[in-house]
N, CA, C and O atoms as a GROMACS GRO file, in nm:
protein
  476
    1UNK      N    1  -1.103   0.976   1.736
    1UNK     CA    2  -1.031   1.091   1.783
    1UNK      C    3  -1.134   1.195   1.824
    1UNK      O    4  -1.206   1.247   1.739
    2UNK      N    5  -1.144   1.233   1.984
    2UNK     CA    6  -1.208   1.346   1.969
    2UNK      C    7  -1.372   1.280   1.992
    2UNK      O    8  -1.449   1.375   2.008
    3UNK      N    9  -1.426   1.178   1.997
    3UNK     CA   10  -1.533   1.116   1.989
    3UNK      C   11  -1.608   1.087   1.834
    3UNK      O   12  -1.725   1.072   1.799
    4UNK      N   13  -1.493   1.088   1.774
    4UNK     CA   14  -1.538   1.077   1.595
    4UNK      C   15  -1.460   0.941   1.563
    4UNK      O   16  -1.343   0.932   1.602
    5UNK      N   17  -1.513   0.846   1.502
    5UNK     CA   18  -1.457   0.765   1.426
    5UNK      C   19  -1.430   0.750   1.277
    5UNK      O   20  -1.530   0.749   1.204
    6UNK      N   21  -1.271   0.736   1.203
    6UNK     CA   22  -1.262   0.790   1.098
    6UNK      C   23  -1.222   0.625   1.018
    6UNK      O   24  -1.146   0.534   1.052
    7UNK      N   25  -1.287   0.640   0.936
    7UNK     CA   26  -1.334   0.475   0.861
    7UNK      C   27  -1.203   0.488   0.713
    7UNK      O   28  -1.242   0.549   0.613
    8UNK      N   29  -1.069   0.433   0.714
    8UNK     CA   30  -1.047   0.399   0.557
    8UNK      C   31  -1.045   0.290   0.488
    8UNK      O   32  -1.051   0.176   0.535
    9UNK      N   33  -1.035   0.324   0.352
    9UNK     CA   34  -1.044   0.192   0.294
    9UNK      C   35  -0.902   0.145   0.247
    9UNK      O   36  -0.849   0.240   0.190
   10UNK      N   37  -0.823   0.039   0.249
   10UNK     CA   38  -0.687  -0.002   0.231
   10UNK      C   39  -0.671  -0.039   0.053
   10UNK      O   40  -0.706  -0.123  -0.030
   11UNK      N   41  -0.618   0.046   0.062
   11UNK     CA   42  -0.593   0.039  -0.135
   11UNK      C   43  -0.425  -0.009  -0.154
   11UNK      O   44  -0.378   0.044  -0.255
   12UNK      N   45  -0.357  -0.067  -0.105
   12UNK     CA   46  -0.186  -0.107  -0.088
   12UNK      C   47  -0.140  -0.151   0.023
   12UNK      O   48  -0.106  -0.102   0.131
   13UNK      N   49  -0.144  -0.236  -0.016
   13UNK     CA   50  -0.005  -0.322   0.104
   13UNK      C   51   0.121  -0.379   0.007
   13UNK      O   52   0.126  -0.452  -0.092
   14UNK      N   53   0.207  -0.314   0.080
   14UNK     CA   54   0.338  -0.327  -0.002
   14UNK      C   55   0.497  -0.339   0.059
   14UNK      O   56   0.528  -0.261   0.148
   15UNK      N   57   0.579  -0.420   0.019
   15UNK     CA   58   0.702  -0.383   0.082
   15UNK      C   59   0.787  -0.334   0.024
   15UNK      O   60   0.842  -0.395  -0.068
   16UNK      N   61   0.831  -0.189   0.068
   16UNK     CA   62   0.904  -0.068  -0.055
   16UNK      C   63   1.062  -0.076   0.040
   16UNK      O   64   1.088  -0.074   0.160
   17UNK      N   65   1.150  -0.088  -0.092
   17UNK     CA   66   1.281  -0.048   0.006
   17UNK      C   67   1.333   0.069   0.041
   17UNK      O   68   1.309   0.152  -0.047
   18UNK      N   69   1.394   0.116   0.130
   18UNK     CA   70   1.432   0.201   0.180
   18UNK      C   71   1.414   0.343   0.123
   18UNK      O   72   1.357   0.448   0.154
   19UNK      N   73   1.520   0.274  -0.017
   19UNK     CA   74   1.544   0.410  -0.122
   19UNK      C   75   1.415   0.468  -0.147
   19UNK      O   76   1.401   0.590  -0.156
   20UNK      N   77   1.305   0.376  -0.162
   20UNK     CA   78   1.172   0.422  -0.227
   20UNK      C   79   1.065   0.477  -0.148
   20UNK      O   80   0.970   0.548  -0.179
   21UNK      N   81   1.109   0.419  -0.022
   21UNK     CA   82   1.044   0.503   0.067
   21UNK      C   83   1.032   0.637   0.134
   21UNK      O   84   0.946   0.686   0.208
   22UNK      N   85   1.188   0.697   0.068
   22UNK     CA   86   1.160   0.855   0.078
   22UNK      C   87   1.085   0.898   0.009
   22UNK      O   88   1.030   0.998   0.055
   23UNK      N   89   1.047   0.863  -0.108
   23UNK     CA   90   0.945   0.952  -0.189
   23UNK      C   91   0.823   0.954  -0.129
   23UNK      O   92   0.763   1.061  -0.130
   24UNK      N   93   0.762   0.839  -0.065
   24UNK     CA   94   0.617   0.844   0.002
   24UNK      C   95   0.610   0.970   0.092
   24UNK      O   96   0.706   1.012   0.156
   25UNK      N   97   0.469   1.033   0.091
   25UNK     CA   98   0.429   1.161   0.164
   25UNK      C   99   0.483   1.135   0.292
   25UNK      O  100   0.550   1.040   0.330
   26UNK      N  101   0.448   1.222   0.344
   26UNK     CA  102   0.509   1.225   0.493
   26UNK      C  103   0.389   1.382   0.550
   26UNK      O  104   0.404   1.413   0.668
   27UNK      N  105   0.318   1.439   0.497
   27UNK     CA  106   0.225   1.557   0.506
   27UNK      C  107   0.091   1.531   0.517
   27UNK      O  108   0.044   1.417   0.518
   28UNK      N  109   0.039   1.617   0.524
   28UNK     CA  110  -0.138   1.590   0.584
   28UNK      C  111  -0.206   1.645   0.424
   28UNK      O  112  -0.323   1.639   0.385
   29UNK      N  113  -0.090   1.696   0.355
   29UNK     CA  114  -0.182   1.776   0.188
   29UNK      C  115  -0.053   1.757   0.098
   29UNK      O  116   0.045   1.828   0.122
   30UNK      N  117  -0.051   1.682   0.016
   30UNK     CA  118   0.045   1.638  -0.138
   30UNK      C  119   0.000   1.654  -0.259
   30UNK      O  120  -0.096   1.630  -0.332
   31UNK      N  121   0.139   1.721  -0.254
   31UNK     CA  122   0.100   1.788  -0.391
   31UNK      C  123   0.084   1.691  -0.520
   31UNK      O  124   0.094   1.570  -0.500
   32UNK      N  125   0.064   1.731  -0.631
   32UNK     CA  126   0.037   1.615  -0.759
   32UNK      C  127   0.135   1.551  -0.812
   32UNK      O  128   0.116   1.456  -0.889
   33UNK      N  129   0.262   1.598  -0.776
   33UNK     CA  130   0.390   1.535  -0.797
   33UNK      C  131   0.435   1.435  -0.690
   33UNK      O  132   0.529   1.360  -0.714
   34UNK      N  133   0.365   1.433  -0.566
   34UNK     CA  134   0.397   1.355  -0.488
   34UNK      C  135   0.311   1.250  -0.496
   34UNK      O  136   0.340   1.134  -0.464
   35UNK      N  137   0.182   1.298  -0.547
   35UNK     CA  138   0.051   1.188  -0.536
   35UNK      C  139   0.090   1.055  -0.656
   35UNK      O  140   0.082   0.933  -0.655
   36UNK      N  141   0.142   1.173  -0.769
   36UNK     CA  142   0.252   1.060  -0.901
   36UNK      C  143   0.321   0.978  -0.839
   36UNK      O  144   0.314   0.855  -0.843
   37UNK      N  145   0.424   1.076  -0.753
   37UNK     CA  146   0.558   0.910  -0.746
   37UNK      C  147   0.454   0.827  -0.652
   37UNK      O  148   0.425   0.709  -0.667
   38UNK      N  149   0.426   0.878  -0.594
   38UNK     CA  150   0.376   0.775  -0.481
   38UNK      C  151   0.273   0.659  -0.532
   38UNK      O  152   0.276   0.547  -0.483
   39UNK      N  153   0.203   0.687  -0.611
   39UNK     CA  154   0.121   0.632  -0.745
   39UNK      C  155   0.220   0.532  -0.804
   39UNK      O  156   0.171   0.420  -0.816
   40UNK      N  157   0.316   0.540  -0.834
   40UNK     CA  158   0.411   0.455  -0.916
   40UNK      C  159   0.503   0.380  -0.802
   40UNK      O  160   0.534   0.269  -0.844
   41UNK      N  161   0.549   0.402  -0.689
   41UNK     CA  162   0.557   0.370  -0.642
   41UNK      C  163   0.500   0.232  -0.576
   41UNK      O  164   0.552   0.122  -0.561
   42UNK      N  165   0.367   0.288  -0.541
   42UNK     CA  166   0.255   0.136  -0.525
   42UNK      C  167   0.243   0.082  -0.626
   42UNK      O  168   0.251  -0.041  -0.625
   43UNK      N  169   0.221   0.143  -0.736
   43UNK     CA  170   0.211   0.005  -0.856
   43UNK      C  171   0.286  -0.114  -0.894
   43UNK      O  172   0.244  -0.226  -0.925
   44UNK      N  173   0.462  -0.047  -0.883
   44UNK     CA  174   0.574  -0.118  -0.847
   44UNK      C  175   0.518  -0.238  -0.764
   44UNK      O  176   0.463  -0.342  -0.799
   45UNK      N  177   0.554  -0.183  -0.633
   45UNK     CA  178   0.523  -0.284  -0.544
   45UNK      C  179   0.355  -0.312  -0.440
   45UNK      O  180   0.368  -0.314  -0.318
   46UNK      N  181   0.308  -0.318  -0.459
   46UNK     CA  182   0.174  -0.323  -0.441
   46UNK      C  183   0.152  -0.476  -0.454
   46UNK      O  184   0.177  -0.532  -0.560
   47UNK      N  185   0.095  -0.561  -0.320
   47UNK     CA  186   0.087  -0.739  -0.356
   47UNK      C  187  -0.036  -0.731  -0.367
   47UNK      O  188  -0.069  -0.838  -0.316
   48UNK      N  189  -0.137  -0.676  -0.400
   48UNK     CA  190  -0.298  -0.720  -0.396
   48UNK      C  191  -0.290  -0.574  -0.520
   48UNK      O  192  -0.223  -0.477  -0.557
   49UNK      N  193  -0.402  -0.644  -0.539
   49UNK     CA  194  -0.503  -0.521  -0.710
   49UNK      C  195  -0.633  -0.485  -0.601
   49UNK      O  196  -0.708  -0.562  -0.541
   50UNK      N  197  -0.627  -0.364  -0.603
   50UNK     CA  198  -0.769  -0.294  -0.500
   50UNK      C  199  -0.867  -0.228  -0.614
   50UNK      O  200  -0.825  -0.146  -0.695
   51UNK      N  201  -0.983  -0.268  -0.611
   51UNK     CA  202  -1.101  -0.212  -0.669
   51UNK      C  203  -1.153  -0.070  -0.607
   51UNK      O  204  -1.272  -0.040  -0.591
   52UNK      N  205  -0.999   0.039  -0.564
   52UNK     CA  206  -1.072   0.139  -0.521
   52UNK      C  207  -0.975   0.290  -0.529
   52UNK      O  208  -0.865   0.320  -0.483
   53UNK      N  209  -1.070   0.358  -0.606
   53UNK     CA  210  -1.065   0.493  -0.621
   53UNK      C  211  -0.944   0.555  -0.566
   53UNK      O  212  -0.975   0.561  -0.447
   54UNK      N  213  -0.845   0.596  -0.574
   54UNK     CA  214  -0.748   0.712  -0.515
   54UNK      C  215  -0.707   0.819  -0.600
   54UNK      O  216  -0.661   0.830  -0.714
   55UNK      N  217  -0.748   0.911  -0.484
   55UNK     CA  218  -0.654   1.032  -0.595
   55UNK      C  219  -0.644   1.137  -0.504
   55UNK      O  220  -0.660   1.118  -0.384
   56UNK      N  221  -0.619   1.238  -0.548
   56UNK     CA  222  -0.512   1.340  -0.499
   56UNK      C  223  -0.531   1.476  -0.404
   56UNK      O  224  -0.458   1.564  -0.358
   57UNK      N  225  -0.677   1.441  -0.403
   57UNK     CA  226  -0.751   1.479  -0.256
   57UNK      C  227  -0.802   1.439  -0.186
   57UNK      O  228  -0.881   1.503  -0.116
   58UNK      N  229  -0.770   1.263  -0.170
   58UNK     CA  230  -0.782   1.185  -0.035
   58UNK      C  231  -0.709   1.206   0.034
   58UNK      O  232  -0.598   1.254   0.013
   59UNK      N  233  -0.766   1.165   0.155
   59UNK     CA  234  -0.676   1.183   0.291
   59UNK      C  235  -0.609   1.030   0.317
   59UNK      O  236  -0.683   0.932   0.313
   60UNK      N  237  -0.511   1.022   0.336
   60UNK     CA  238  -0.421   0.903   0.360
   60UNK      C  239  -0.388   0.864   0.486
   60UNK      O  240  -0.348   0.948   0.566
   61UNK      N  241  -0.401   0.726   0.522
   61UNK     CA  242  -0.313   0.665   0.624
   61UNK      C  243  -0.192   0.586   0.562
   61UNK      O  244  -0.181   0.532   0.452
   62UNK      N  245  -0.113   0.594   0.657
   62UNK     CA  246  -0.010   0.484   0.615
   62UNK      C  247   0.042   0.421   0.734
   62UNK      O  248   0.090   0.486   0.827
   63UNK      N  249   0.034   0.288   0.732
   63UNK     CA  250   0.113   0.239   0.871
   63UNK      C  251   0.237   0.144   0.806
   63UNK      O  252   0.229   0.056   0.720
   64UNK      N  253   0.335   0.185   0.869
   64UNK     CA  254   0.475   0.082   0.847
   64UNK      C  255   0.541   0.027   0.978
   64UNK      O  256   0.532   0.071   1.093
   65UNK      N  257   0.619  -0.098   0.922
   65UNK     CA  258   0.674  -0.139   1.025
   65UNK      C  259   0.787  -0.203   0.951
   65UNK      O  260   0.774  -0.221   0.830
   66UNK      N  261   0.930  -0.251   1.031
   66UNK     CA  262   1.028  -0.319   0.956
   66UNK      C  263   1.003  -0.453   0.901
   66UNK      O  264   0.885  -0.487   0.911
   67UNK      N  265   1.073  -0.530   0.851
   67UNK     CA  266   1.052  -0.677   0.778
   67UNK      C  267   1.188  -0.680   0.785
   67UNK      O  268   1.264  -0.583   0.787
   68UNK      N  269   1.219  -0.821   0.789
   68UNK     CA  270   1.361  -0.863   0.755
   68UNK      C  271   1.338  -0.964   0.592
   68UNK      O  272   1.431  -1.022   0.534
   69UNK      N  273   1.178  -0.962   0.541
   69UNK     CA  274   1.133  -1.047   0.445
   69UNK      C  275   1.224  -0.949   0.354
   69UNK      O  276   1.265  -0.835   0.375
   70UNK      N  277   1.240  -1.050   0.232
   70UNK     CA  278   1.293  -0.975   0.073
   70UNK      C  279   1.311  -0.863   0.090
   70UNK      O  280   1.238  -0.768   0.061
   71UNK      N  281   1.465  -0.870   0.163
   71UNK     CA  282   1.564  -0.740   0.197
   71UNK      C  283   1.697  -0.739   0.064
   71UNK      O  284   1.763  -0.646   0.017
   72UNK      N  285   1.695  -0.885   0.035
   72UNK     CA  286   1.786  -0.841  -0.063
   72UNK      C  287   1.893  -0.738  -0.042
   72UNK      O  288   1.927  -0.652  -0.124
   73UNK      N  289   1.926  -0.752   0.040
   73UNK     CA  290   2.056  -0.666   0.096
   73UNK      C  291   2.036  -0.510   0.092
   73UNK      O  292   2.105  -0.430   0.028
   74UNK      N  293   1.919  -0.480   0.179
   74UNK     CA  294   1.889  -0.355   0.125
   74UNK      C  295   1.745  -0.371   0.237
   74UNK      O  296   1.666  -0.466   0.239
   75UNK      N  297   1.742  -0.224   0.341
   75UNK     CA  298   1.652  -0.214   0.441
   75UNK      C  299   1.494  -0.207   0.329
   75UNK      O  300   1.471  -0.145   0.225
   76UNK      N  301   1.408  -0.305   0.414
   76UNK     CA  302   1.248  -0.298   0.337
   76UNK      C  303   1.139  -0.235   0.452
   76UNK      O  304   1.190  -0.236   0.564
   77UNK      N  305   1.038  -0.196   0.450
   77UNK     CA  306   0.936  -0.174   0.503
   77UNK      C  307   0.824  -0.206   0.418
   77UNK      O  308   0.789  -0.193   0.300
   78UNK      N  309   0.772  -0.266   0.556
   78UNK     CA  310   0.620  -0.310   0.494
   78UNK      C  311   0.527  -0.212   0.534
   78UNK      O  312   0.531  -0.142   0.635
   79UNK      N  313   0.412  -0.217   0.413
   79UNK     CA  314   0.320  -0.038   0.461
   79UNK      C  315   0.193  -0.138   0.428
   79UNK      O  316   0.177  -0.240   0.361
   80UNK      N  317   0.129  -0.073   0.494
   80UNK     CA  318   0.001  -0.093   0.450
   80UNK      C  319  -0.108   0.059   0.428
   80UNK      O  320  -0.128   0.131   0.526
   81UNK      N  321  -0.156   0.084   0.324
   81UNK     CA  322  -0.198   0.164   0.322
   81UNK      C  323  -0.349   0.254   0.265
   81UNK      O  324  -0.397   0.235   0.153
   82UNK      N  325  -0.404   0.347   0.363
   82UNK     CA  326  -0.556   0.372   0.343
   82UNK      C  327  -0.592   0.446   0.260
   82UNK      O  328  -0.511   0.472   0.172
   83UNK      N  329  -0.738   0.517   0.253
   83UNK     CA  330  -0.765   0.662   0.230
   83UNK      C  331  -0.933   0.639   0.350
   83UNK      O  332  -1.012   0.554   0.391
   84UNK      N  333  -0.906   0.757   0.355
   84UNK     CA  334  -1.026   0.845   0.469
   84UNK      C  335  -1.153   0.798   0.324
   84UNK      O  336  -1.142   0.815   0.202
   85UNK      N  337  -1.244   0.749   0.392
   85UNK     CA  338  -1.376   0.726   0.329
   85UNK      C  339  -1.418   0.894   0.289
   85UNK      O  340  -1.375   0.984   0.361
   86UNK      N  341  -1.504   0.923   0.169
   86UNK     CA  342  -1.473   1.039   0.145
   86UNK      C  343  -1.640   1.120   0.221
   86UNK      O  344  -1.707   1.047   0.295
   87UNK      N  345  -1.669   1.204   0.205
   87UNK     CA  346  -1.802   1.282   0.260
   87UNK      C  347  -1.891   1.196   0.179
   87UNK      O  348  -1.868   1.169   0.061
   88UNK      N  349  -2.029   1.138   0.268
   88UNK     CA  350  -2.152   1.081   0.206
   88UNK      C  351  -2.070   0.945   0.149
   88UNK      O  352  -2.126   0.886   0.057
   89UNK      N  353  -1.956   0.897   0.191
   89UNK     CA  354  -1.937   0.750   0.108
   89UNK      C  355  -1.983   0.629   0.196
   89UNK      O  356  -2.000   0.637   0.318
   90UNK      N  357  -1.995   0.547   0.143
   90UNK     CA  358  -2.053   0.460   0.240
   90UNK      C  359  -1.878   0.311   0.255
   90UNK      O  360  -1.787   0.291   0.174
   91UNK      N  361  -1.899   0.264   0.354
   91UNK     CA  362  -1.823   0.151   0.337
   91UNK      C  363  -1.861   0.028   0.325
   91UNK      O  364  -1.908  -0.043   0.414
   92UNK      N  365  -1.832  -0.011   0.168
   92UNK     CA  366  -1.862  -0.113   0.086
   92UNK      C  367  -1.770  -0.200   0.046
   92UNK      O  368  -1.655  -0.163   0.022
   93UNK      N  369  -1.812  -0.337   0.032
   93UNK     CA  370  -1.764  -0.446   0.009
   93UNK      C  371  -1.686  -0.399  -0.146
   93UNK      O  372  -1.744  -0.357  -0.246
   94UNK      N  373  -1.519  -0.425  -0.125
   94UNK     CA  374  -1.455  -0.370  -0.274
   94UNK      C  375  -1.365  -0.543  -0.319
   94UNK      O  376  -1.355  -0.642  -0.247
   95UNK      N  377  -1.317  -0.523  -0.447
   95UNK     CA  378  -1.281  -0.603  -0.455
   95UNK      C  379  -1.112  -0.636  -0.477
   95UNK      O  380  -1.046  -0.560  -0.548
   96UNK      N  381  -1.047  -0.756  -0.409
   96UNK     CA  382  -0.900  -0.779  -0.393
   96UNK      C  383  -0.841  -0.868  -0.467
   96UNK      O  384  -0.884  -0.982  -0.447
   97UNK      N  385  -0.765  -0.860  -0.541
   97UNK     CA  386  -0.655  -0.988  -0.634
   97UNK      C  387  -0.524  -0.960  -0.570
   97UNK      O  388  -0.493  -0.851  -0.521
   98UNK      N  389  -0.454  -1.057  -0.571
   98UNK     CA  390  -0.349  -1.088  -0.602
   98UNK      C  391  -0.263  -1.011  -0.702
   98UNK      O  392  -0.313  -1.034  -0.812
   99UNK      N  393  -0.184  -0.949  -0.713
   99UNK     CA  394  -0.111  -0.904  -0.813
   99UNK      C  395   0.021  -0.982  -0.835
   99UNK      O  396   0.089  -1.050  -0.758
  100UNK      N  397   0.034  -0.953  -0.952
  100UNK     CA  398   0.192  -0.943  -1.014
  100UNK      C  399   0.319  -0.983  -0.892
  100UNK      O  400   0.392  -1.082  -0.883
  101UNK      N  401   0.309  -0.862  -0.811
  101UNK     CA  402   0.420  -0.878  -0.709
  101UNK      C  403   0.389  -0.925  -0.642
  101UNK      O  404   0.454  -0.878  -0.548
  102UNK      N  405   0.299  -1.031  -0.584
  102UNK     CA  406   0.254  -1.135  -0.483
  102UNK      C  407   0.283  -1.256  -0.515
  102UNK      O  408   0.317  -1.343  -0.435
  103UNK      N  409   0.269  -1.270  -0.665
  103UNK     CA  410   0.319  -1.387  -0.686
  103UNK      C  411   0.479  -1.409  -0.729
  103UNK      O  412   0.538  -1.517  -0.738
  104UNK      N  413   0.538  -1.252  -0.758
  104UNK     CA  414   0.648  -1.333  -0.747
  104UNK      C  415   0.735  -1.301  -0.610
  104UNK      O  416   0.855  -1.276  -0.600
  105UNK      N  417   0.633  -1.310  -0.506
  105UNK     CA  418   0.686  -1.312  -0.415
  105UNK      C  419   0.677  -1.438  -0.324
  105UNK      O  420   0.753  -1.481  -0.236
  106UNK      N  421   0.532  -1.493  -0.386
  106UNK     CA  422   0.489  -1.663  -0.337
  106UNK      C  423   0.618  -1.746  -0.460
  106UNK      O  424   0.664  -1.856  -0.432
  107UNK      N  425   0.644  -1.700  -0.539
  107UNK     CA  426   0.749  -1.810  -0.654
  107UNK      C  427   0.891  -1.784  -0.580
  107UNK      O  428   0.980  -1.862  -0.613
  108UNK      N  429   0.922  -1.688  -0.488
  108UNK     CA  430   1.010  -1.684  -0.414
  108UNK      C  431   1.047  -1.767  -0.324
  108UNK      O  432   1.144  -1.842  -0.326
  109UNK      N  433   0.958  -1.751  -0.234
  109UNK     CA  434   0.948  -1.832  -0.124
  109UNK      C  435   0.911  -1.954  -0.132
  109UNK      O  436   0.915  -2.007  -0.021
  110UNK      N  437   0.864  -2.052  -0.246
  110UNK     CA  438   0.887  -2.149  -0.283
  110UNK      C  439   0.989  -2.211  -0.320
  110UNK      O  440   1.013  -2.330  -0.299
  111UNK      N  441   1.085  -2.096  -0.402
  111UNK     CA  442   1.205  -2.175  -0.455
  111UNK      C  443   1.293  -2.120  -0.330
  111UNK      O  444   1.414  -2.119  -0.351
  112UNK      N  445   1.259  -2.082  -0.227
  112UNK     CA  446   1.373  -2.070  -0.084
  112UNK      C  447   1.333  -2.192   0.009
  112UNK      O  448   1.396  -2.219   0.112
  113UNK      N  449   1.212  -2.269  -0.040
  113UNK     CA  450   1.146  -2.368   0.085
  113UNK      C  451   1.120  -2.283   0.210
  113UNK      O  452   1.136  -2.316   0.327
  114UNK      N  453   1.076  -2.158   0.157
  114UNK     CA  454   0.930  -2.118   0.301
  114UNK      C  455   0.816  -2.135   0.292
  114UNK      O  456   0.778  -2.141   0.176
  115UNK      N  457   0.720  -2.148   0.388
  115UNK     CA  458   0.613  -2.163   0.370
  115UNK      C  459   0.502  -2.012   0.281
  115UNK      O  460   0.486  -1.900   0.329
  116UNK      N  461   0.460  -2.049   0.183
  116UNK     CA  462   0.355  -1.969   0.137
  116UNK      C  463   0.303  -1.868   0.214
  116UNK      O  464   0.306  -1.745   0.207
  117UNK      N  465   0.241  -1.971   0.310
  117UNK     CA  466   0.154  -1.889   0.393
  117UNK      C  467   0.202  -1.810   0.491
  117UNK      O  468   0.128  -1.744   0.564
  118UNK      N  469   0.402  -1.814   0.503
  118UNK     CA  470   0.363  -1.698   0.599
  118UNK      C  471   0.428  -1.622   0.567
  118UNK      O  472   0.548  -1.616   0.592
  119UNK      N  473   0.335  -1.512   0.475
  119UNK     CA  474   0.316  -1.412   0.427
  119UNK      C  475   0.208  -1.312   0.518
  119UNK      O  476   0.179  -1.200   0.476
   0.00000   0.00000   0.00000
C-alpha cells in the first residue's frame, strides 16, 4: 500500500457460524473485551494450534469467504486470520498442529465418505 509492504503472520483459520461471527472486530483498534470474545472465539473453532503471540495491540487481518462445508443448518464462514508483524520483528519460521477441531472435522468427513483432503 502506498509503496510499503505489510508482512502478517496467520495465527487462525477457522470456520465460525454466523451467530459467532458478529462478535469478531470489525475496527482498526479493539477494545479488551473484544480482543476476549474474539480470543474465545478462535479457540472454539480454530483447526491448526499456532506457535504465535497475539494480543491486544496487534494489528489484525481477517479474510472471509462463504463455505457451504459444516453448515449444519446454520450460515458458516471460513476466516483465515493474521496479525501485522510487529516493529523490529522479523518473519520467522513458527510452528503449526492440527488441533482439536480439525480432527473432528477430518472424523466428520470420514464418517460422511468425503475425501480428507479436501479440506
Amino acid at each position: 500500500i502506498e509503496g510499503k509492504d505489510y508482512l502478517y503472520k496467520i495465527f487462525a483459520v477457522s470456520f465460525v457460524g454466523a451467530s459467532d461471527s458478529t462478535f469478531l472486530p470489525k475496527y482498526t483498534k479493539i477494545s479488551d473485551i473484544e480482543f476476549k470474545r474474539m480470543q474465545n472465539i478462535l479457540k472454539k473453532s480454530n483447526i491448526y494450534e499456532y506457535d504465535i503471540d497475539v494480543n491486544e495491540n496487534d494489528k489484525f487481518i481477517s479474510l472471509a469467504t462463504c463455505t457451504r462445508a459444516f453448515v449444519n443448518d446454520r450460515e458458516t464462514t471460513y476466516y483465515v486470520h493474521g496479525r501485522l508483524l510487529r516493529e523490529g520483528e522479523r518473519a520467522t519460521k513458527y510452528k503449526v498442529k492440527k488441533s482439536k477441531k480439525y480432527k473432528e472435522i477430518e472424523e466428520m468427513l470420514e464418517e460422511n465418505g468425503n475425501e480428507k483432503d479436501s479440506m
